[in-house]
Amino acid sequence: MSSNNSGLSAAGEIDESLYSRQLYVLGKEAMLKMQTSNVLILGLKGLGVEIAKNVVLAGVKSMTVFDPEPVQLADLSTQFFLTEKDIGQKRGDVTRAKLAELNAYVPVNVLDSLDDVTQLSQFQVVVATDTVSLEDKVKINEFCHSSGIRFISSETRGLFGNTFVDLGDEFTVLDPTGEEPRTGMVSDIEPDGTVTMLDDNRHGLEDGNFVRFSEVEGLDKLNDGTLFKVEVLGPFAFRIGSVKEYGEYKKGGIFTEVKVPRKISFKSLKQQLSNPEFVFSDFAKFDRAAQLHLGFQALHQFAVRHNGELPRTMNDEDANELIKLVTDLSVQQPEVLGEGVDVNEDLIKELSYQARGDIPGVVAFFGGLVAQEVLKACSGKFTPLKQFMYFDSLESLPDPKNFPRNEKTTQPVNSRYDNQIAVFGLDFQKKIANSKVFLVGSGAIGCEMLKNWALLGLGSGSDGYIVVTDNDSIEKSNLNRQFLFRPKDVGKNKSEVAAEAVCAMNPDLKGKINAKIDKVGPETEEIFNDSFWESLDFVTNALDNVDARTYVDRRCVFYRKPLLESGTLGTKGNTQVIIPRLTESYSSSRDPPEKSIPLCTLRYFTDSAENVNMYLTQPNFVEQTLKQSGDQLLFNFPKDAKTSNGEPFWSGAKRAPTPLEFDIYNNDHFHFVVAGASLRAYNYGIKSDDSNSKPNVDEYKSVIDHMIIPEFTPNLVSSLPDPSTLAGFKLEPVDFEKDDDTNHHIEFITACSNCRAQNYFIETADRQKTKFIAGRIIPAIATTTSLVTGLVNLELYKLIDNKTDIEQYKNGFVNLALPFFGFSEPIASPKGEYNNKKYDKIWDRFDIKGDIKLSDLIEHF
């Protein structure tokens, strides 16, 4: 384990090769704040280890864990770092080494005792999970609240769970959303401060945002950097307050949003228990939060009365006792349910029935959610959850007609799945084990999916199996969120390493996972053939591009197989369930097209080399090129150019560029020359300077000072050499590669685009942001991946149960930055009617078997 803290070099830089995708989610400032935070996790059952895993991957100063209790067989239901040989040992001691493997930059320690609460003073964030009693949580929270320590609590019981966040009396949020600051061009500013956008462009602002202005003519005082609070008037206009005293607006202007820190005050757990503030996880279950708030308190009371034991599974006597405790609490805390609201006995009874359950999907959901709250507490990045949130997935329960749940069917059988059997019953667990599934992709979502499946025992039965395929190999940047991989695995095939890792988690999967390295597409249909697809029960996508998703979706429609779909983008995530003859398919509704980027800079050293090669080999290349090419901008349109109507050509959104005077000591100018020369040398097959050595400014200056740069002329055709004089000559095009820091590609694009920005007086971008845009990098973080995968696995139970009621299924959208949770039932597949016969427009078709004659086809119809 490295002694270095959290990915920081001696100069305080972050290890971009490890954290690159996460940097684009959190930003450098937030990550540096995280790397000054010591985090304590109390309890290392499934929920505790899921939180700890995500926080360690993200990179904090240190992680300390506390759980002196001995490992039990039932812990293996969700605690993926425990094995049967660990039974009897302390959970904290066993888990520490496995957590430390995840990130060499984060030291992981074990707290031996919690007798003295003042020990907590060494931590910035404390997380109490489901091994800590409510009484102890209140005590710990009182100390943390008064000491300025951030406190988070969470617990899961079967298909139920909750979390509580207290970040103190005064917590500063530096950036509530994490979105890029909005900017736009102005067409008019009225005296009352009404700002109108140019060309019907939407401003995208919200009430209470702050903006500053630049390049406003006539109201020059607006350009001094003063911040103005926004009142939104509509999508194309907003008001900033009267500007009468500033003068009269003439033209121009650009607004830029400014993120202003704001303070939030939290109450203690003791205060919130009797008067809670809720964040709702599902507005269709709006009334359940208050009921479960009392229900979880009653579970703790029940445990106190029964020597730490929770209600017995499917036991009506214990359920009735819990209902009585909740009823009493509703009288003691009347503000919780509100006047005239009765206890929902059916809901509380189900909570009692499942209290001993431990479900991987629910644990993954809360593990991702709570870990993100920890990162917020450390960094001030994004809006914290305020303050209680409850969640359930009762729709995941199987149909009692097919899988009856009672004390007999849910009793433990001395297996690692006992805590799942407690919720679903033994027969349903057997059906999970005998499922035949196909996982496409084993990257971030794929790793989390396989981990969950190993805990479920999915495909581990005599008739079950898992096929996973991924044609990609492991890179260092994967290690930050694809947690089945370790540094020793870099360069190996993702699917093979992932399969081996989950077989170690659950030996029941040995011989049950077929790891392939084939890309799923038209070119591999002889591998993934008819018999392959027809043998499957369902398919799960863990892909990162639309084309591959669409292809798998078409296959699932053709073979009428259910598909579980999901994706993440930074703190945002979505899930979609596709059921034959019930829901629309993935391809039925497409995402809006991605924002494109100008490719001219990326392809400059490719196109120019290819153009030379075509000039030398194609007789009419010059004539064809002249027809297509444009002329130099300012040569054709000087700054004083007029349109045919006599209006200034450079007006509105068109801005005249200003040529730059070359300055070797300007960083962008210098690196434009260094990188440009290196890439041009590559074109000519010339070996450039050592790419790892720092370029010498004086050396470049001495060469440039003796160069004569000819005046620009718009047509260089006359100076081109005759192709016959260069017979056999060929330039080598450069193919853009974003992840090789020695090839000068990002260096050139950064310098070139910044010089162009200076031409137009636009704000420049640093190397990291340039790499993000030019490389089309998808921002990613382990917390969102964990939560989204949890939601997918809660839908998986419904597939295994063959549910046909579309209202039982849920598509989800989350944004952990806000935090926001939205669920809806899937869109039904469209139906049609022909000759009084109803059919499904997506899933139904005429199947003709065999090689038949036309007369047979006519006879068939």
PDB file of C-alpha atoms in Angstrom, residues 193-417:
ATOM      1  CA  GLY A 193     -33.474  44.834 -16.597  1.00  0.00           C
ATOM      2  CA  THR A 194     -35.280  42.427 -18.924  1.00  0.00           C
ATOM      3  CA  VAL A 195     -32.615  40.494 -20.854  1.00  0.00           C
ATOM      4  CA  THR A 196     -33.651  38.862 -24.154  1.00  0.00           C
ATOM      5  CA  MET A 197     -31.666  36.085 -25.857  1.00  0.00           C
ATOM      6  CA  LEU A 198     -30.305  36.316 -29.395  1.00  0.00           C
ATOM      7  CA  ASP A 199     -31.955  34.227 -32.149  1.00  0.00           C
ATOM      8  CA  ASP A 200     -34.451  32.507 -29.843  1.00  0.00           C
ATOM      9  CA  ASN A 201     -31.739  30.623 -27.953  1.00  0.00           C
ATOM     10  CA  ARG A 202     -32.871  29.327 -24.561  1.00  0.00           C
ATOM     11  CA  HIS A 203     -30.964  30.690 -21.590  1.00  0.00           C
ATOM     12  CA  GLY A 204     -31.501  27.584 -19.406  1.00  0.00           C
ATOM     13  CA  LEU A 205     -31.386  29.600 -16.166  1.00  0.00           C
ATOM     14  CA  GLU A 206     -33.514  29.178 -13.042  1.00  0.00           C
ATOM     15  CA  ASP A 207     -34.825  31.675 -10.499  1.00  0.00           C
ATOM     16  CA  GLY A 208     -32.083  32.534  -8.017  1.00  0.00           C
ATOM     17  CA  ASN A 209     -29.163  31.849 -10.374  1.00  0.00           C
ATOM     18  CA  PHE A 210     -26.483  34.511 -10.669  1.00  0.00           C
ATOM     19  CA  VAL A 211     -24.959  35.867 -13.895  1.00  0.00           C
ATOM     20  CA  ARG A 212     -22.299  38.319 -14.988  1.00  0.00           C
ATOM     21  CA  PHE A 213     -22.031  40.145 -18.315  1.00  0.00           C
ATOM     22  CA  SER A 214     -19.348  40.996 -20.854  1.00  0.00           C
ATOM     23  CA  GLU A 215     -19.168  42.840 -24.211  1.00  0.00           C
ATOM     24  CA  VAL A 216     -22.364  44.835 -23.562  1.00  0.00           C
ATOM     25  CA  GLU A 217     -22.242  48.103 -25.525  1.00  0.00           C
ATOM     26  CA  GLY A 218     -24.038  51.111 -24.046  1.00  0.00           C
ATOM     27  CA  LEU A 219     -24.369  49.651 -20.542  1.00  0.00           C
ATOM     28  CA  ASP A 220     -20.641  49.504 -19.900  1.00  0.00           C
ATOM     29  CA  LYS A 221     -21.033  49.161 -16.110  1.00  0.00           C
ATOM     30  CA  LEU A 222     -22.605  45.737 -16.644  1.00  0.00           C
ATOM     31  CA  ASN A 223     -19.204  44.539 -17.839  1.00  0.00           C
ATOM     32  CA  ASP A 224     -17.386  45.174 -14.536  1.00  0.00           C
ATOM     33  CA  GLY A 225     -17.958  41.627 -13.190  1.00  0.00           C
ATOM     34  CA  THR A 226     -20.883  42.500 -10.899  1.00  0.00           C
ATOM     35  CA  LEU A 227     -23.159  39.523 -10.207  1.00  0.00           C
ATOM     36  CA  PHE A 228     -26.889  39.856 -10.882  1.00  0.00           C
ATOM     37  CA  LYS A 229     -29.579  37.615  -9.427  1.00  0.00           C
ATOM     38  CA  VAL A 230     -31.886  36.125 -12.044  1.00  0.00           C
ATOM     39  CA  GLU A 231     -35.675  36.197 -12.196  1.00  0.00           C
ATOM     40  CA  VAL A 232     -36.793  33.943 -15.045  1.00  0.00           C
ATOM     41  CA  LEU A 233     -39.504  35.423 -17.296  1.00  0.00           C
ATOM     42  CA  GLY A 234     -39.585  32.594 -19.818  1.00  0.00           C
ATOM     43  CA  PRO A 235     -37.235  30.334 -21.792  1.00  0.00           C
ATOM     44  CA  PHE A 236     -35.841  33.253 -23.819  1.00  0.00           C
ATOM     45  CA  ALA A 237     -35.818  36.121 -21.277  1.00  0.00           C
ATOM     46  CA  PHE A 238     -34.909  36.901 -17.679  1.00  0.00           C
ATOM     47  CA  ARG A 239     -34.781  39.979 -15.463  1.00  0.00           C
ATOM     48  CA  ILE A 240     -31.822  41.286 -13.418  1.00  0.00           C
ATOM     49  CA  GLY A 241     -33.371  44.421 -11.883  1.00  0.00           C
ATOM     50  CA  SER A 242     -33.410  47.992 -13.144  1.00  0.00           C
ATOM     51  CA  VAL A 243     -30.420  49.185 -15.219  1.00  0.00           C
ATOM     52  CA  LYS A 244     -31.769  52.687 -15.962  1.00  0.00           C
ATOM     53  CA  GLU A 245     -28.876  54.385 -14.177  1.00  0.00           C
ATOM     54  CA  TYR A 246     -26.300  52.467 -16.304  1.00  0.00           C
ATOM     55  CA  GLY A 247     -27.173  54.187 -19.590  1.00  0.00           C
ATOM     56  CA  GLU A 248     -28.881  52.999 -22.773  1.00  0.00           C
ATOM     57  CA  TYR A 249     -28.324  49.577 -24.341  1.00  0.00           C
ATOM     58  CA  LYS A 250     -26.825  49.687 -27.843  1.00  0.00           C
ATOM     59  CA  LYS A 251     -25.909  46.146 -28.865  1.00  0.00           C
ATOM     60  CA  GLY A 252     -24.069  42.932 -28.036  1.00  0.00           C
ATOM     61  CA  GLY A 253     -23.481  41.240 -24.758  1.00  0.00           C
ATOM     62  CA  ILE A 254     -22.813  37.798 -23.345  1.00  0.00           C
ATOM     63  CA  PHE A 255     -24.137  36.476 -20.031  1.00  0.00           C
ATOM     64  CA  THR A 256     -22.312  33.794 -18.066  1.00  0.00           C
ATOM     65  CA  GLU A 257     -23.744  31.953 -15.085  1.00  0.00           C
ATOM     66  CA  VAL A 258     -21.691  32.131 -11.874  1.00  0.00           C
ATOM     67  CA  LYS A 259     -21.995  29.421  -9.222  1.00  0.00           C
ATOM     68  CA  VAL A 260     -22.391  31.189  -5.864  1.00  0.00           C
ATOM     69  CA  PRO A 261     -21.785  29.128  -2.700  1.00  0.00           C
ATOM     70  CA  ARG A 262     -24.808  28.778  -0.441  1.00  0.00           C
ATOM     71  CA  LYS A 263     -25.213  27.614   3.136  1.00  0.00           C
ATOM     72  CA  ILE A 264     -27.564  24.846   4.320  1.00  0.00           C
ATOM     73  CA  SER A 265     -28.533  24.088   7.920  1.00  0.00           C
ATOM     74  CA  PHE A 266     -29.245  20.556   9.152  1.00  0.00           C
ATOM     75  CA  LYS A 267     -30.982  19.341  12.311  1.00  0.00           C
ATOM     76  CA  SER A 268     -29.808  16.495  14.512  1.00  0.00           C
ATOM     77  CA  LEU A 269     -31.127  12.941  14.269  1.00  0.00           C
ATOM     78  CA  LYS A 270     -32.930  13.345  17.585  1.00  0.00           C
ATOM     79  CA  GLN A 271     -34.801  16.405  16.280  1.00  0.00           C
ATOM     80  CA  GLN A 272     -35.560  14.813  12.911  1.00  0.00           C
ATOM     81  CA  LEU A 273     -36.994  11.601  14.385  1.00  0.00           C
ATOM     82  CA  SER A 274     -40.050  13.415  15.708  1.00  0.00           C
ATOM     83  CA  ASN A 275     -40.305  16.028  12.958  1.00  0.00           C
ATOM     84  CA  PRO A 276     -38.660  14.640   9.803  1.00  0.00           C
ATOM     85  CA  GLU A 277     -37.858  16.378   6.524  1.00  0.00           C
ATOM     86  CA  PHE A 278     -38.224  13.941   3.622  1.00  0.00           C
ATOM     87  CA  VAL A 279     -36.711  13.552   0.185  1.00  0.00           C
ATOM     88  CA  PHE A 280     -39.098  11.317  -1.761  1.00  0.00           C
ATOM     89  CA  SER A 281     -37.593   8.466  -3.735  1.00  0.00           C
ATOM     90  CA  ASP A 282     -40.810   7.709  -5.621  1.00  0.00           C
ATOM     91  CA  PHE A 283     -43.717  10.151  -5.798  1.00  0.00           C
ATOM     92  CA  ALA A 284     -46.083   7.281  -6.569  1.00  0.00           C
ATOM     93  CA  LYS A 285     -45.363   6.143  -2.995  1.00  0.00           C
ATOM     94  CA  PHE A 286     -45.579   9.601  -1.467  1.00  0.00           C
ATOM     95  CA  ASP A 287     -47.473   8.380   1.603  1.00  0.00           C
ATOM     96  CA  ARG A 288     -45.047   5.586   2.500  1.00  0.00           C
ATOM     97  CA  ALA A 289     -42.145   7.725   3.763  1.00  0.00           C
ATOM     98  CA  ALA A 290     -43.895   8.773   6.985  1.00  0.00           C
ATOM     99  CA  GLN A 291     -45.177   5.233   7.605  1.00  0.00           C
ATOM    100  CA  LEU A 292     -41.711   3.728   7.159  1.00  0.00           C
ATOM    101  CA  HIS A 293     -40.188   6.482   9.308  1.00  0.00           C
ATOM    102  CA  LEU A 294     -42.205   5.114  12.239  1.00  0.00           C
ATOM    103  CA  GLY A 295     -41.727   1.522  11.068  1.00  0.00           C
ATOM    104  CA  PHE A 296     -37.928   1.630  11.182  1.00  0.00           C
ATOM    105  CA  GLN A 297     -37.998   3.252  14.639  1.00  0.00           C
ATOM    106  CA  ALA A 298     -40.354   0.474  15.762  1.00  0.00           C
ATOM    107  CA  LEU A 299     -37.928  -2.176  14.435  1.00  0.00           C
ATOM    108  CA  HIS A 300     -35.237  -0.803  16.740  1.00  0.00           C
ATOM    109  CA  GLN A 301     -37.663  -0.840  19.667  1.00  0.00           C
ATOM    110  CA  PHE A 302     -38.582  -4.433  18.809  1.00  0.00           C
ATOM    111  CA  ALA A 303     -34.905  -5.431  18.797  1.00  0.00           C
ATOM    112  CA  VAL A 304     -34.361  -3.838  22.210  1.00  0.00           C
ATOM    113  CA  ARG A 305     -37.299  -5.838  23.616  1.00  0.00           C
ATOM    114  CA  HIS A 306     -36.089  -9.109  22.058  1.00  0.00           C
ATOM    115  CA  ASN A 307     -32.356  -9.170  22.912  1.00  0.00           C
ATOM    116  CA  GLY A 308     -31.297  -7.690  19.599  1.00  0.00           C
ATOM    117  CA  GLU A 309     -33.454  -9.989  17.461  1.00  0.00           C
ATOM    118  CA  LEU A 310     -35.576  -8.574  14.634  1.00  0.00           C
ATOM    119  CA  PRO A 311     -39.090  -9.895  13.862  1.00  0.00           C
ATOM    120  CA  ARG A 312     -39.184 -13.461  12.622  1.00  0.00           C
ATOM    121  CA  THR A 313     -39.722 -13.975   8.891  1.00  0.00           C
ATOM    122  CA  MET A 314     -43.408 -14.178   7.870  1.00  0.00           C
ATOM    123  CA  ASN A 315     -44.386 -14.399  11.557  1.00  0.00           C
ATOM    124  CA  ASP A 316     -47.770 -12.807  12.279  1.00  0.00           C
ATOM    125  CA  GLU A 317     -47.256 -12.605  16.036  1.00  0.00           C
ATOM    126  CA  ASP A 318     -44.132 -10.501  15.596  1.00  0.00           C
ATOM    127  CA  ALA A 319     -45.787  -8.475  12.831  1.00  0.00           C
ATOM    128  CA  ASN A 320     -48.715  -7.597  15.084  1.00  0.00           C
ATOM    129  CA  GLU A 321     -46.291  -6.517  17.814  1.00  0.00           C
ATOM    130  CA  LEU A 322     -44.515  -4.250  15.354  1.00  0.00           C
ATOM    131  CA  ILE A 323     -47.827  -2.743  14.243  1.00  0.00           C
ATOM    132  CA  LYS A 324     -48.632  -1.994  17.906  1.00  0.00           C
ATOM    133  CA  LEU A 325     -45.241  -0.294  18.352  1.00  0.00           C
ATOM    134  CA  VAL A 326     -45.819   1.831  15.245  1.00  0.00           C
ATOM    135  CA  THR A 327     -49.305   2.777  16.432  1.00  0.00           C
ATOM    136  CA  ASP A 328     -47.896   3.913  19.785  1.00  0.00           C
ATOM    137  CA  LEU A 329     -45.176   5.911  18.027  1.00  0.00           C
ATOM    138  CA  SER A 330     -47.761   7.621  15.838  1.00  0.00           C
ATOM    139  CA  VAL A 331     -49.375   8.969  19.007  1.00  0.00           C
ATOM    140  CA  GLN A 332     -46.037  10.039  20.525  1.00  0.00           C
ATOM    141  CA  GLN A 333     -44.920  11.703  17.260  1.00  0.00           C
ATOM    142  CA  PRO A 334     -48.163  13.108  15.790  1.00  0.00           C
ATOM    143  CA  GLU A 335     -46.344  15.379  13.313  1.00  0.00           C
ATOM    144  CA  VAL A 336     -44.977  12.394  11.400  1.00  0.00           C
ATOM    145  CA  LEU A 337     -48.181  10.936   9.924  1.00  0.00           C
ATOM    146  CA  GLY A 338     -50.228  14.093  10.296  1.00  0.00           C
ATOM    147  CA  GLU A 339     -53.771  14.530  11.480  1.00  0.00           C
ATOM    148  CA  GLY A 340     -56.295  11.887  10.463  1.00  0.00           C
ATOM    149  CA  VAL A 341     -53.790   9.481   8.869  1.00  0.00           C
ATOM    150  CA  ASP A 342     -53.907   5.887  10.120  1.00  0.00           C
ATOM    151  CA  VAL A 343     -51.059   3.409  10.309  1.00  0.00           C
ATOM    152  CA  ASN A 344     -50.758   1.376   7.099  1.00  0.00           C
ATOM    153  CA  GLU A 345     -50.870  -2.046   8.712  1.00  0.00           C
ATOM    154  CA  ASP A 346     -50.244  -3.971   5.498  1.00  0.00           C
ATOM    155  CA  LEU A 347     -47.067  -1.989   4.819  1.00  0.00           C
ATOM    156  CA  ILE A 348     -45.778  -2.378   8.389  1.00  0.00           C
ATOM    157  CA  LYS A 349     -46.613  -6.094   8.339  1.00  0.00           C
ATOM    158  CA  GLU A 350     -44.506  -6.487   5.183  1.00  0.00           C
ATOM    159  CA  LEU A 351     -41.664  -4.593   6.851  1.00  0.00           C
ATOM    160  CA  SER A 352     -41.861  -7.044   9.756  1.00  0.00           C
ATOM    161  CA  TYR A 353     -41.955 -10.069   7.434  1.00  0.00           C
ATOM    162  CA  GLN A 354     -38.791  -8.901   5.636  1.00  0.00           C
ATOM    163  CA  ALA A 355     -36.845  -7.417   8.550  1.00  0.00           C
ATOM    164  CA  ARG A 356     -34.270 -10.228   8.506  1.00  0.00           C
ATOM    165  CA  GLY A 357     -33.881 -10.081   4.730  1.00  0.00           C
ATOM    166  CA  ASP A 358     -30.798  -8.747   2.986  1.00  0.00           C
ATOM    167  CA  ILE A 359     -31.191  -8.051  -0.742  1.00  0.00           C
ATOM    168  CA  PRO A 360     -28.190  -7.198  -2.996  1.00  0.00           C
ATOM    169  CA  GLY A 361     -30.140  -4.766  -5.213  1.00  0.00           C
ATOM    170  CA  VAL A 362     -31.367  -2.692  -2.271  1.00  0.00           C
ATOM    171  CA  VAL A 363     -27.897  -2.710  -0.704  1.00  0.00           C
ATOM    172  CA  ALA A 364     -26.324  -1.573  -4.002  1.00  0.00           C
ATOM    173  CA  PHE A 365     -28.895   1.238  -4.327  1.00  0.00           C
ATOM    174  CA  PHE A 366     -28.204   2.625  -0.852  1.00  0.00           C
ATOM    175  CA  GLY A 367     -24.482   1.890  -1.060  1.00  0.00           C
ATOM    176  CA  GLY A 368     -24.182   4.151  -4.096  1.00  0.00           C
ATOM    177  CA  LEU A 369     -26.490   6.807  -2.672  1.00  0.00           C
ATOM    178  CA  VAL A 370     -24.795   7.042   0.726  1.00  0.00           C
ATOM    179  CA  ALA A 371     -21.282   6.993  -0.743  1.00  0.00           C
ATOM    180  CA  GLN A 372     -22.204   9.993  -2.899  1.00  0.00           C
ATOM    181  CA  GLU A 373     -23.492  11.785   0.209  1.00  0.00           C
ATOM    182  CA  VAL A 374     -20.128  11.062   1.861  1.00  0.00           C
ATOM    183  CA  LEU A 375     -18.327  12.680  -1.074  1.00  0.00           C
ATOM    184  CA  LYS A 376     -20.655  15.709  -0.847  1.00  0.00           C
ATOM    185  CA  ALA A 377     -19.883  15.974   2.870  1.00  0.00           C
ATOM    186  CA  CYS A 378     -16.150  15.910   2.119  1.00  0.00           C
ATOM    187  CA  SER A 379     -16.129  18.343  -0.789  1.00  0.00           C
ATOM    188  CA  GLY A 380     -19.182  20.629  -0.794  1.00  0.00           C
ATOM    189  CA  LYS A 381     -19.791  19.535  -4.389  1.00  0.00           C
ATOM    190  CA  PHE A 382     -23.485  18.926  -5.222  1.00  0.00           C
ATOM    191  CA  THR A 383     -26.599  19.321  -3.072  1.00  0.00           C
ATOM    192  CA  PRO A 384     -26.836  17.044  -0.010  1.00  0.00           C
ATOM    193  CA  LEU A 385     -29.893  14.916   0.729  1.00  0.00           C
ATOM    194  CA  LYS A 386     -31.999  16.732   3.326  1.00  0.00           C
ATOM    195  CA  GLN A 387     -32.524  14.829   5.554  1.00  0.00           C
ATOM    196  CA  PHE A 388     -34.437  11.477   5.510  1.00  0.00           C
ATOM    197  CA  MET A 389     -35.142   9.287   2.502  1.00  0.00           C
ATOM    198  CA  TYR A 390     -37.054   5.986   2.448  1.00  0.00           C
ATOM    199  CA  PHE A 391     -37.208   3.509  -0.411  1.00  0.00           C
ATOM    200  CA  ASP A 392     -38.898   0.199  -1.101  1.00  0.00           C
ATOM    201  CA  SER A 393     -39.317  -2.186  -4.015  1.00  0.00           C
ATOM    202  CA  LEU A 394     -42.269  -4.306  -2.963  1.00  0.00           C
ATOM    203  CA  GLU A 395     -43.120  -4.754  -6.644  1.00  0.00           C
ATOM    204  CA  SER A 396     -40.133  -7.121  -6.806  1.00  0.00           C
ATOM    205  CA  LEU A 397     -41.930  -9.704  -4.657  1.00  0.00           C
ATOM    206  CA  PRO A 398     -43.020 -12.766  -6.669  1.00  0.00           C
ATOM    207  CA  ASP A 399     -46.659 -13.575  -7.366  1.00  0.00           C
ATOM    208  CA  PRO A 400     -47.889 -15.524  -4.297  1.00  0.00           C
ATOM    209  CA  LYS A 401     -49.856 -17.853  -6.589  1.00  0.00           C
ATOM    210  CA  ASN A 402     -46.620 -19.034  -8.199  1.00  0.00           C
ATOM    211  CA  PHE A 403     -44.276 -18.674  -5.220  1.00  0.00           C
ATOM    212  CA  PRO A 404     -46.187 -18.696  -1.919  1.00  0.00           C
ATOM    213  CA  ARG A 405     -44.430 -16.972   0.993  1.00  0.00           C
ATOM    214  CA  ASN A 406     -44.975 -18.363   4.482  1.00  0.00           C
ATOM    215  CA  GLU A 407     -42.919 -19.356   7.500  1.00  0.00           C
ATOM    216  CA  LYS A 408     -42.102 -22.715   5.922  1.00  0.00           C
ATOM    217  CA  THR A 409     -41.085 -21.531   2.437  1.00  0.00           C
ATOM    218  CA  THR A 410     -38.927 -18.688   3.818  1.00  0.00           C
ATOM    219  CA  GLN A 411     -37.169 -20.546   6.637  1.00  0.00           C
ATOM    220  CA  PRO A 412     -33.335 -20.662   6.528  1.00  0.00           C
ATOM    221  CA  VAL A 413     -31.673 -23.712   4.958  1.00  0.00           C
ATOM    222  CA  ASN A 414     -28.152 -22.963   6.241  1.00  0.00           C
ATOM    223  CA  SER A 415     -26.973 -21.453   2.956  1.00  0.00           C
ATOM    224  CA  ARG A 416     -25.366 -18.178   1.892  1.00  0.00           C
ATOM    225  CA  TYR A 417     -28.736 -17.236   0.354  1.00  0.00           C
TER     226      TYR A 417
END
